[in-house]
Amino acid sequence: MEEQSDKPKSSPEFVRRAEEPPPGFFAELFEFLRTSKKWWLTPIIILLLAIGLLLVLGSSAVAPFIYTLF
C-alpha cells in the first residue's frame, strides 16, 4: 500500500520564492502602496521621514547649519 502524504505538493514557483531573501522594509512598503492603491499615504510618509531626519540632525553637530535655514 502506498502511504499518502499530508503535505501538499509544492510548486516550483513556491519553492523558488521561499528560497529568495526577504525584501527590505522600503521594498515591502512600496509593494503595499502599489498593490493596495494607497498612494495618498506617500506624502504623509515623506513628511514623517523628514521630521524624523530633522530631529536626528537637530541633536547632532549639524544642528547649527539646520537652524540657519529657518
PDB file of C-alpha atoms in Angstrom:
ATOM      1  CA  MET A   1       0.000   0.000   0.000  1.00  0.00           C
ATOM      2  CA  GLU A   2       1.126   3.484  -0.753  1.00  0.00           C
ATOM      3  CA  GLU A   3       1.242   5.970   2.059  1.00  0.00           C
ATOM      4  CA  GLN A   4      -0.347   9.284   1.273  1.00  0.00           C
ATOM      5  CA  SER A   5       1.470  12.330   2.486  1.00  0.00           C
ATOM      6  CA  ASP A   6      -0.457  15.009   4.373  1.00  0.00           C
ATOM      7  CA  LYS A   7       1.748  17.649   2.804  1.00  0.00           C
ATOM      8  CA  PRO A   8       0.523  19.200  -0.428  1.00  0.00           C
ATOM      9  CA  LYS A   9       2.913  19.082  -3.339  1.00  0.00           C
ATOM     10  CA  SER A  10       4.748  22.357  -3.635  1.00  0.00           C
ATOM     11  CA  SER A  11       5.054  24.043  -6.960  1.00  0.00           C
ATOM     12  CA  PRO A  12       8.455  25.171  -8.252  1.00  0.00           C
ATOM     13  CA  GLU A  13       7.285  28.816  -8.089  1.00  0.00           C
ATOM     14  CA  PHE A  14       6.512  28.472  -4.385  1.00  0.00           C
ATOM     15  CA  VAL A  15       9.847  26.828  -3.686  1.00  0.00           C
ATOM     16  CA  ARG A  16      11.733  29.478  -5.650  1.00  0.00           C
ATOM     17  CA  ARG A  17      10.026  32.308  -3.776  1.00  0.00           C
ATOM     18  CA  ALA A  18      10.595  30.613  -0.416  1.00  0.00           C
ATOM     19  CA  GLU A  19      14.328  30.443  -1.080  1.00  0.00           C
ATOM     20  CA  GLU A  20      14.604  34.141  -2.025  1.00  0.00           C
ATOM     21  CA  PRO A  21      15.835  36.543   0.667  1.00  0.00           C
ATOM     22  CA  PRO A  22      13.048  38.586   2.258  1.00  0.00           C
ATOM     23  CA  PRO A  23      12.554  42.082   0.828  1.00  0.00           C
ATOM     24  CA  GLY A  24      13.583  45.127   2.818  1.00  0.00           C
ATOM     25  CA  PHE A  25      11.274  47.489   4.654  1.00  0.00           C
ATOM     26  CA  PHE A  26      11.058  50.087   1.897  1.00  0.00           C
ATOM     27  CA  ALA A  27      10.548  47.442  -0.787  1.00  0.00           C
ATOM     28  CA  GLU A  28       7.633  45.994   1.190  1.00  0.00           C
ATOM     29  CA  LEU A  29       6.207  49.464   1.805  1.00  0.00           C
ATOM     30  CA  PHE A  30       6.369  50.333  -1.893  1.00  0.00           C
ATOM     31  CA  GLU A  31       4.790  46.981  -2.800  1.00  0.00           C
ATOM     32  CA  PHE A  32       1.974  47.640  -0.315  1.00  0.00           C
ATOM     33  CA  LEU A  33       1.347  51.118  -1.740  1.00  0.00           C
ATOM     34  CA  ARG A  34       1.394  49.776  -5.299  1.00  0.00           C
ATOM     35  CA  THR A  35      -0.900  46.786  -4.786  1.00  0.00           C
ATOM     36  CA  SER A  36      -3.430  48.412  -2.473  1.00  0.00           C
ATOM     37  CA  LYS A  37      -3.554  51.747  -4.359  1.00  0.00           C
ATOM     38  CA  LYS A  38      -2.864  53.760  -1.204  1.00  0.00           C
ATOM     39  CA  TRP A  39      -0.835  56.487  -2.926  1.00  0.00           C
ATOM     40  CA  TRP A  40      -2.334  59.129  -0.641  1.00  0.00           C
ATOM     41  CA  LEU A  41      -0.109  57.743   2.151  1.00  0.00           C
ATOM     42  CA  THR A  42       3.066  58.738   0.293  1.00  0.00           C
ATOM     43  CA  PRO A  43       3.111  62.457   1.307  1.00  0.00           C
ATOM     44  CA  ILE A  44       2.382  61.516   4.932  1.00  0.00           C
ATOM     45  CA  ILE A  45       5.257  59.029   5.000  1.00  0.00           C
ATOM     46  CA  ILE A  46       7.642  61.505   3.372  1.00  0.00           C
ATOM     47  CA  LEU A  47       6.671  64.206   5.879  1.00  0.00           C
ATOM     48  CA  LEU A  48       7.176  61.864   8.836  1.00  0.00           C
ATOM     49  CA  LEU A  49      10.586  60.815   7.499  1.00  0.00           C
ATOM     50  CA  ALA A  50      11.589  64.473   7.041  1.00  0.00           C
ATOM     51  CA  ILE A  51      10.538  65.362  10.591  1.00  0.00           C
ATOM     52  CA  GLY A  52      12.418  62.355  11.929  1.00  0.00           C
ATOM     53  CA  LEU A  53      15.502  63.376   9.976  1.00  0.00           C
ATOM     54  CA  LEU A  54      15.300  66.911  11.384  1.00  0.00           C
ATOM     55  CA  LEU A  55      15.011  65.537  14.918  1.00  0.00           C
ATOM     56  CA  VAL A  56      18.045  63.317  14.464  1.00  0.00           C
ATOM     57  CA  LEU A  57      20.138  66.010  12.814  1.00  0.00           C
ATOM     58  CA  GLY A  58      18.942  68.666  15.289  1.00  0.00           C
ATOM     59  CA  SER A  59      20.669  66.868  18.131  1.00  0.00           C
ATOM     60  CA  SER A  60      23.960  66.420  16.288  1.00  0.00           C
ATOM     61  CA  ALA A  61      26.838  68.596  15.168  1.00  0.00           C
ATOM     62  CA  VAL A  62      24.885  69.553  12.043  1.00  0.00           C
ATOM     63  CA  ALA A  63      22.291  71.447  14.130  1.00  0.00           C
ATOM     64  CA  PRO A  64      23.788  74.960  13.710  1.00  0.00           C
ATOM     65  CA  PHE A  65      23.625  74.581   9.939  1.00  0.00           C
ATOM     66  CA  ILE A  66      19.995  73.427  10.007  1.00  0.00           C
ATOM     67  CA  TYR A  67      18.859  76.339  12.181  1.00  0.00           C
ATOM     68  CA  THR A  68      20.304  78.845   9.720  1.00  0.00           C
ATOM     69  CA  LEU A  69      17.922  77.504   7.051  1.00  0.00           C
ATOM     70  CA  PHE A  70      14.912  78.577   9.068  1.00  0.00           C
TER      71      PHE A  70
END
